[in-house]
mmCIF file of C-alpha atoms in Angstrom:
data_model
loop_
_atom_site.group_PDB
_atom_site.id
_atom_site.type_symbol
_atom_site.label_atom_id
_atom_site.label_comp_id
_atom_site.label_asym_id
_atom_site.label_seq_id
_atom_site.Cartn_x
_atom_site.Cartn_y
_atom_site.Cartn_z
ATOM 1 C CA MET T 236 -11.190 19.626 -29.245
ATOM 2 C CA HIS T 237 -8.625 21.532 -31.278
ATOM 3 C CA PRO T 238 -6.041 22.985 -28.833
ATOM 4 C CA ASN T 239 -6.449 26.553 -30.166
ATOM 5 C CA VAL T 240 -10.180 26.728 -29.429
ATOM 6 C CA ILE T 241 -11.291 29.012 -26.589
ATOM 7 C CA TYR T 242 -14.899 29.713 -27.617
ATOM 8 C CA LEU T 243 -17.818 27.749 -29.055
ATOM 9 C CA PRO T 244 -20.496 30.029 -30.550
ATOM 10 C CA ILE T 245 -23.760 28.091 -30.877
ATOM 11 C CA VAL T 246 -25.449 29.439 -34.001
ATOM 12 C CA LYS T 247 -28.655 28.726 -35.877
ATOM 13 C CA TRP T 248 -27.170 28.189 -39.353
ATOM 14 C CA LYS T 249 -29.029 30.903 -41.269
ATOM 15 C CA MET T 250 -27.857 33.789 -43.446
ATOM 16 C CA GLY T 251 -27.254 36.309 -40.670
ATOM 17 C CA GLU T 252 -25.273 33.824 -38.622
ATOM 18 C CA TYR T 253 -23.083 32.320 -41.334
ATOM 19 C CA SER T 254 -22.387 35.764 -42.797
ATOM 20 C CA ALA T 255 -21.231 36.936 -39.357
ATOM 21 C CA VAL T 256 -18.906 33.941 -38.939
ATOM 22 C CA SER T 257 -17.505 34.423 -42.436
ATOM 23 C CA ALA T 258 -16.707 38.087 -41.691
ATOM 24 C CA LEU T 259 -14.574 37.315 -38.619
ATOM 25 C CA SER T 260 -10.867 38.024 -38.730
ATOM 26 C CA THR T 261 -8.398 35.213 -39.361
ATOM 27 C CA ASP T 262 -7.150 35.333 -35.754
ATOM 28 C CA VAL T 263 -10.652 35.065 -34.300
ATOM 29 C CA LYS T 264 -11.629 32.216 -36.631
ATOM 30 C CA ALA T 265 -8.554 30.274 -35.526
ATOM 31 C CA ALA T 266 -9.772 30.342 -31.898
ATOM 32 C CA ILE T 267 -13.394 29.225 -32.323
ATOM 33 C CA ALA T 268 -15.259 25.983 -32.980
ATOM 34 C CA PRO T 269 -18.801 26.937 -34.015
ATOM 35 C CA VAL T 270 -21.680 24.637 -33.146
ATOM 36 C CA LEU T 271 -24.029 24.790 -36.131
ATOM 37 C CA GLU T 272 -27.651 24.098 -35.259
ATOM 38 C CA ILE T 273 -29.001 23.012 -38.624
ATOM 39 C CA PRO T 274 -32.428 24.577 -39.239
ATOM 40 C CA ASN T 275 -35.360 22.600 -40.488
ATOM 41 C CA VAL T 276 -36.556 22.947 -44.070
ATOM 42 C CA PRO T 277 -38.074 26.460 -44.358
ATOM 43 C CA TRP T 278 -41.861 26.603 -44.519
ATOM 44 C CA ASN T 279 -43.768 28.307 -47.309
ATOM 45 C CA PHE T 280 -46.617 30.003 -45.454
ATOM 46 C CA ASN T 281 -48.363 30.946 -48.702
ATOM 47 C CA THR T 282 -48.708 27.335 -49.867
ATOM 48 C CA ASP T 283 -48.640 25.860 -46.348
ATOM 49 C CA SER T 284 -45.974 23.358 -47.379
ATOM 50 C CA PRO T 285 -42.166 22.894 -47.208
ATOM 51 C CA ALA T 286 -40.339 25.423 -49.371
ATOM 52 C CA ARG T 287 -38.028 22.701 -50.766
ATOM 53 C CA SER T 288 -37.042 19.085 -50.308
ATOM 54 C CA MET T 289 -34.817 17.942 -47.454
ATOM 55 C CA GLU T 290 -32.103 16.879 -49.930
ATOM 56 C CA SER T 291 -31.916 20.285 -51.617
ATOM 57 C CA HIS T 292 -32.007 21.919 -48.174
ATOM 58 C CA LEU T 293 -29.017 19.875 -46.991
ATOM 59 C CA GLU T 294 -27.123 20.493 -50.235
ATOM 60 C CA ALA T 295 -27.559 24.254 -49.807
ATOM 61 C CA ILE T 296 -26.366 24.081 -46.189
ATOM 62 C CA ALA T 297 -23.313 22.038 -47.172
ATOM 63 C CA GLU T 298 -22.390 24.700 -49.724
ATOM 64 C CA GLN T 299 -22.850 27.463 -47.119
ATOM 65 C CA ILE T 300 -20.570 25.578 -44.733
ATOM 66 C CA ARG T 301 -17.853 25.176 -47.363
ATOM 67 C CA GLU T 302 -18.007 28.870 -48.297
ATOM 68 C CA ASN T 303 -18.216 30.456 -44.841
ATOM 69 C CA LEU T 304 -16.064 28.359 -42.502
ATOM 70 C CA VAL T 305 -12.695 28.838 -44.201
ATOM 71 C CA GLY T 306 -10.043 29.247 -41.496
ATOM 72 C CA VAL T 307 -12.061 27.644 -38.673
ATOM 73 C CA PRO T 308 -10.042 24.735 -37.165
ATOM 74 C CA GLU T 309 -13.047 22.636 -36.190
ATOM 75 C CA PHE T 310 -16.840 22.849 -36.148
ATOM 76 C CA PHE T 311 -19.762 20.749 -34.966
ATOM 77 C CA VAL T 312 -23.149 20.145 -36.578
ATOM 78 C CA ASP T 313 -26.249 19.515 -34.477
ATOM 79 C CA GLY T 314 -29.592 18.287 -35.826
ATOM 80 C CA ARG T 315 -31.827 19.047 -32.835
ATOM 81 C CA LEU T 316 -33.878 21.539 -34.901
ATOM 82 C CA LEU T 317 -34.488 19.092 -37.756
ATOM 83 C CA SER T 318 -37.993 17.653 -37.805
ATOM 84 C CA GLY T 319 -39.007 14.072 -37.152
ATOM 85 C CA ASP T 320 -37.270 11.162 -35.484
ATOM 86 C CA ASP T 321 -34.603 10.873 -38.182
ATOM 87 C CA GLY T 322 -32.783 14.140 -37.469
ATOM 88 C CA LEU T 323 -29.478 12.326 -36.923
ATOM 89 C CA VAL T 324 -29.982 10.345 -40.119
ATOM 90 C CA GLN T 325 -30.420 13.629 -41.998
ATOM 91 C CA LEU T 326 -27.340 14.910 -40.215
ATOM 92 C CA SER T 327 -25.412 11.881 -41.436
ATOM 93 C CA ARG T 328 -26.336 12.850 -44.990
ATOM 94 C CA LEU T 329 -25.119 16.401 -44.339
ATOM 95 C CA LEU T 330 -21.763 15.129 -43.051
ATOM 96 C CA THR T 331 -21.389 13.157 -46.278
ATOM 97 C CA LEU T 332 -22.199 16.226 -48.378
ATOM 98 C CA VAL T 333 -19.790 18.468 -46.458
ATOM 99 C CA ASN T 334 -16.997 15.866 -46.586
ATOM 100 C CA ASP T 335 -14.623 17.844 -44.383
ATOM 101 C CA PRO T 336 -12.442 16.328 -41.623
ATOM 102 C CA ARG T 337 -13.012 19.468 -39.524
ATOM 103 C CA CYS T 338 -16.735 18.693 -39.408
ATOM 104 C CA LYS T 339 -17.706 16.856 -36.215
ATOM 105 C CA LEU T 340 -20.987 15.633 -34.786
ATOM 106 C CA ALA T 341 -22.862 17.283 -31.917
ATOM 107 C CA ILE T 342 -25.607 15.324 -30.141
ATOM 108 C CA SER T 343 -28.157 17.099 -27.935
ATOM 109 C CA ILE T 344 -29.727 14.871 -25.312
ATOM 110 C CA GLU T 345 -33.125 16.435 -24.655
ATOM 111 C CA ASP T 346 -34.770 13.614 -22.716
ATOM 112 C CA ALA T 347 -33.745 11.073 -20.128
ATOM 113 C CA SER T 348 -31.373 9.129 -22.363
ATOM 114 C CA PRO T 349 -30.438 8.651 -26.026
ATOM 115 C CA ASP T 350 -33.130 6.783 -27.903
ATOM 116 C CA THR T 351 -32.656 3.856 -30.297
ATOM 117 C CA SER T 352 -32.627 6.073 -33.401
ATOM 118 C CA GLN T 353 -29.867 8.246 -31.925
ATOM 119 C CA GLN T 354 -27.786 5.192 -31.093
ATOM 120 C CA ALA T 355 -28.241 3.659 -34.553
ATOM 121 C CA ALA T 356 -27.532 6.928 -36.361
ATOM 122 C CA TYR T 357 -24.413 7.567 -34.307
ATOM 123 C CA GLU T 358 -23.104 4.084 -35.085
ATOM 124 C CA LEU T 359 -23.337 4.962 -38.791
ATOM 125 C CA MET T 360 -21.360 8.172 -38.297
ATOM 126 C CA ALA T 361 -18.940 7.037 -35.604
ATOM 127 C CA PRO T 362 -15.957 6.088 -37.827
ATOM 128 C CA ALA T 363 -15.687 9.673 -39.106
ATOM 129 C CA ASN T 364 -16.557 11.329 -35.784
ATOM 130 C CA ALA T 365 -13.994 10.504 -33.153
ATOM 131 C CA ASP T 366 -14.334 13.958 -31.580
ATOM 132 C CA VAL T 367 -18.065 14.212 -30.879
ATOM 133 C CA LEU T 368 -19.703 17.003 -28.836
ATOM 134 C CA LEU T 369 -22.277 15.754 -26.321
ATOM 135 C CA ARG T 370 -24.705 18.447 -25.116
ATOM 136 C CA ILE T 371 -26.502 17.753 -21.821
ATOM 137 C CA SER T 372 -28.343 20.130 -19.484
ATOM 138 C CA PRO T 373 -27.390 20.259 -15.772
ATOM 139 C CA ARG T 374 -29.358 17.715 -13.750
ATOM 140 C CA ARG T 375 -29.140 15.481 -10.706
ATOM 141 C CA HIS T 376 -26.343 12.900 -10.859
ATOM 142 C CA PHE T 377 -24.954 14.723 -13.915
ATOM 143 C CA GLY T 378 -21.613 12.918 -13.992
ATOM 144 C CA ARG T 379 -23.181 9.468 -13.883
ATOM 145 C CA PHE T 380 -25.792 10.432 -16.486
ATOM 146 C CA ALA T 381 -23.175 11.840 -18.879
ATOM 147 C CA SER T 382 -20.993 8.738 -18.577
ATOM 148 C CA LYS T 383 -23.969 6.408 -19.083
ATOM 149 C CA THR T 384 -25.094 8.431 -22.115
ATOM 150 C CA ALA T 385 -21.662 8.239 -23.724
ATOM 151 C CA GLU T 386 -21.551 4.510 -22.996
ATOM 152 C CA ALA T 387 -25.000 4.008 -24.576
ATOM 153 C CA LEU T 388 -23.782 5.758 -27.727
ATOM 154 C CA GLY T 389 -20.561 3.768 -27.742
ATOM 155 C CA ILE T 390 -18.370 6.850 -27.245
ATOM 156 C CA GLU T 391 -15.196 6.787 -25.164
ATOM 157 C CA PRO T 392 -14.944 9.861 -22.868
ATOM 158 C CA ALA T 393 -11.485 10.628 -24.265
ATOM 159 C CA GLN T 394 -13.096 11.053 -27.707
ATOM 160 C CA CYS T 395 -15.991 13.122 -26.404
ATOM 161 C CA ASN T 396 -16.291 16.837 -25.666
ATOM 162 C CA LEU T 397 -18.917 17.306 -22.958
ATOM 163 C CA MET T 398 -21.017 20.488 -23.005
ATOM 164 C CA ILE T 399 -22.946 21.460 -19.900
ATOM 165 C CA ASP T 400 -25.698 23.289 -21.764
ATOM 166 C CA CYS T 401 -27.656 25.527 -19.388
ATOM 167 C CA GLY T 402 -29.868 26.809 -22.220
ATOM 168 C CA ASP T 403 -31.925 29.934 -21.532
ATOM 169 C CA ILE T 404 -31.232 31.700 -18.245
ATOM 170 C CA ARG T 405 -32.937 34.730 -16.732
ATOM 171 C CA GLN T 406 -32.018 37.100 -13.935
ATOM 172 C CA ASP T 407 -34.527 35.467 -11.591
ATOM 173 C CA ASP T 408 -33.046 31.975 -11.909
ATOM 174 C CA VAL T 409 -29.349 32.671 -12.482
ATOM 175 C CA GLU T 410 -28.423 31.643 -8.919
ATOM 176 C CA ILE T 411 -30.237 28.315 -9.239
ATOM 177 C CA VAL T 412 -28.627 27.691 -12.635
ATOM 178 C CA GLY T 413 -25.259 28.605 -11.154
ATOM 179 C CA VAL T 414 -25.590 26.027 -8.386
ATOM 180 C CA ALA T 415 -26.635 23.339 -10.876
ATOM 181 C CA ALA T 416 -23.841 24.220 -13.319
ATOM 182 C CA SER T 417 -21.243 24.233 -10.525
ATOM 183 C CA ALA T 418 -22.350 20.770 -9.396
ATOM 184 C CA ALA T 419 -22.259 19.526 -12.999
ATOM 185 C CA LEU T 420 -18.722 20.891 -13.460
ATOM 186 C CA ASP T 421 -17.555 19.139 -10.298
ATOM 187 C CA ALA T 422 -19.129 15.872 -11.444
ATOM 188 C CA ALA T 423 -17.766 16.137 -14.987
ATOM 189 C CA SER T 424 -14.231 16.733 -13.748
ATOM 190 C CA THR T 425 -14.038 13.175 -12.382
ATOM 191 C CA THR T 426 -14.154 11.692 -15.914
ATOM 192 C CA PRO T 427 -11.353 12.178 -18.494
ATOM 193 C CA TRP T 428 -13.457 13.915 -21.188
ATOM 194 C CA SER T 429 -11.599 15.316 -24.181
ATOM 195 C CA SER T 430 -12.806 18.745 -23.012
ATOM 196 C CA ILE T 431 -15.574 20.279 -20.904
ATOM 197 C CA VAL T 432 -17.661 23.162 -22.256
ATOM 198 C CA LEU T 433 -20.060 25.438 -20.383
ATOM 199 C CA GLY T 434 -22.802 27.007 -22.504
ATOM 200 C CA ALA T 435 -25.861 29.215 -21.894
ATOM 201 C CA THR T 436 -27.737 32.221 -23.237
ATOM 202 C CA SER T 437 -29.574 35.127 -21.624
ATOM 203 C CA PHE T 438 -30.852 36.579 -24.889
ATOM 204 C CA PRO T 439 -34.671 36.847 -24.892
ATOM 205 C CA GLN T 440 -36.683 34.572 -27.144
ATOM 206 C CA TYR T 441 -38.753 37.505 -28.393
ATOM 207 C CA LEU T 442 -37.424 41.048 -28.792
ATOM 208 C CA SER T 443 -40.911 42.305 -27.950
ATOM 209 C CA GLU T 444 -39.795 41.693 -24.354
ATOM 210 C CA VAL T 445 -37.490 44.707 -24.732
ATOM 211 C CA ARG T 446 -39.324 47.874 -23.740
ATOM 212 C CA PRO T 447 -38.869 51.003 -25.859
ATOM 213 C CA PRO T 448 -36.934 53.129 -26.425
ATOM 214 C CA TYR T 449 -34.059 50.746 -25.525
ATOM 215 C CA ALA T 450 -32.753 48.364 -22.868
ATOM 216 C CA GLU T 451 -29.347 47.052 -21.887
ATOM 217 C CA LEU T 452 -29.314 43.293 -21.383
ATOM 218 C CA PRO T 453 -26.564 41.940 -19.094
ATOM 219 C CA ARG T 454 -24.843 38.880 -20.534
ATOM 220 C CA LEU T 455 -25.675 36.611 -17.616
ATOM 221 C CA GLU T 456 -24.015 33.623 -19.315
ATOM 222 C CA TRP T 457 -20.620 35.381 -19.342
ATOM 223 C CA LEU T 458 -21.015 36.587 -15.748
ATOM 224 C CA LEU T 459 -21.964 33.061 -14.691
ATOM 225 C CA TYR T 460 -18.955 31.603 -16.513
ATOM 226 C CA ARG T 461 -16.558 34.063 -14.840
ATOM 227 C CA GLU T 462 -18.048 33.309 -11.430
ATOM 228 C CA LEU T 463 -17.710 29.555 -11.900
ATOM 229 C CA LEU T 464 -14.107 29.933 -13.084
ATOM 230 C CA ALA T 465 -13.292 31.820 -9.919
ATOM 231 C CA GLU T 466 -14.688 28.936 -7.846
ATOM 232 C CA LEU T 467 -12.663 26.206 -9.571
ATOM 233 C CA GLU T 468 -10.256 24.339 -7.352
ATOM 234 C CA GLU T 469 -6.618 24.289 -8.359
ATOM 235 C CA GLY T 470 -5.951 21.495 -10.829
ATOM 236 C CA SER T 471 -9.586 21.236 -11.963
ATOM 237 C CA PRO T 472 -10.155 21.229 -15.741
ATOM 238 C CA ARG T 473 -10.996 24.690 -17.085
ATOM 239 C CA PRO T 474 -14.225 24.658 -19.103
ATOM 240 C CA ILE T 475 -14.378 26.269 -22.547
ATOM 241 C CA TYR T 476 -16.919 29.057 -22.904
ATOM 242 C CA ALA T 477 -19.951 28.748 -25.191
ATOM 243 C CA ASP T 478 -23.007 30.893 -25.796
ATOM 244 C CA TYR T 479 -25.825 31.338 -28.301
ATOM 245 C CA ALA T 480 -24.600 34.766 -29.505
ATOM 246 C CA VAL T 481 -27.688 36.962 -29.978
ATOM 247 C CA THR T 482 -30.386 34.292 -29.947
ATOM 248 C CA SER T 483 -32.368 32.308 -27.439
ATOM 249 C CA ARG T 484 -31.966 28.525 -27.342
ATOM 250 C CA ASN T 485 -35.570 28.203 -28.458
ATOM 251 C CA VAL T 486 -36.488 30.124 -31.600
ATOM 252 C CA ASP T 487 -39.830 29.691 -33.348
ATOM 253 C CA GLU T 488 -40.280 29.951 -37.102
ATOM 254 C CA LEU T 489 -42.771 32.792 -37.451
ATOM 255 C CA ASP T 490 -44.972 33.665 -40.382
ATOM 256 C CA PRO T 491 -43.139 36.638 -41.958
ATOM 257 C CA ARG T 492 -46.501 38.088 -42.983
ATOM 258 C CA MET T 493 -47.396 38.483 -39.319
ATOM 259 C CA ILE T 494 -44.104 39.822 -37.958
ATOM 260 C CA SER T 495 -43.962 43.347 -36.588
ATOM 261 C CA VAL T 496 -40.410 44.653 -36.174
ATOM 262 C CA SER T 497 -40.190 45.639 -32.521
ATOM 263 C CA ALA T 498 -36.488 46.046 -31.742
ATOM 264 C CA ALA T 499 -33.018 46.257 -33.234
ATOM 265 C CA ILE T 500 -29.808 44.798 -31.801
ATOM 266 C CA ARG T 501 -26.764 46.993 -31.251
#
């Protein structure tokens, strides 16, 4: 991880998000390493078909990256939202189109372990991605699982940034998530990772959950991060903070013809 980075915003790479990153001040840009979750090809609900080809979709995203990430020291691209089993292969094509040494690979491990396609795709991209970001949710035996996952992908811990990705958290389960995240931090600290990142989001998946006329939503992810920092033993590695800004981890693509605007974000 670039030594200046103190925050990893995890963003769905769409117009609102990349415009917001582009508008940041020079000082703020110099301290962040955005994690770009590459969206799938948009769907044309009128014709019930993809709005464009995957190649033209990736070309447009590459151009957006070049235009909007000026001044950012490092950024990661993640293909977990891309459809099919070849998401990492499509991501490899995007890395080629972007052709920027600041562009690094992020791999989200959703299941028990990386599958064969993930391993093969990473091997293709490995020479240009010595500073990969590995995203894993807290789980039992986290440290062993993370090390085994990196080994399966052929990644040395010293070349790997490990994100403990807590995903969506709610007020009712924040204590349970906190216990799991604390255990994961303790386990991760026994391996010499390039850096350790703690990420989460408390933003609701649907704004219809917000009752009129307004509601204040506590940023549970930031409160959790501060609490875990306070519990760190002296000499333990300090995790870098990450969140999903103003989105949930899981966002559905809705038919715009059926959307009813229910809330605004301030």
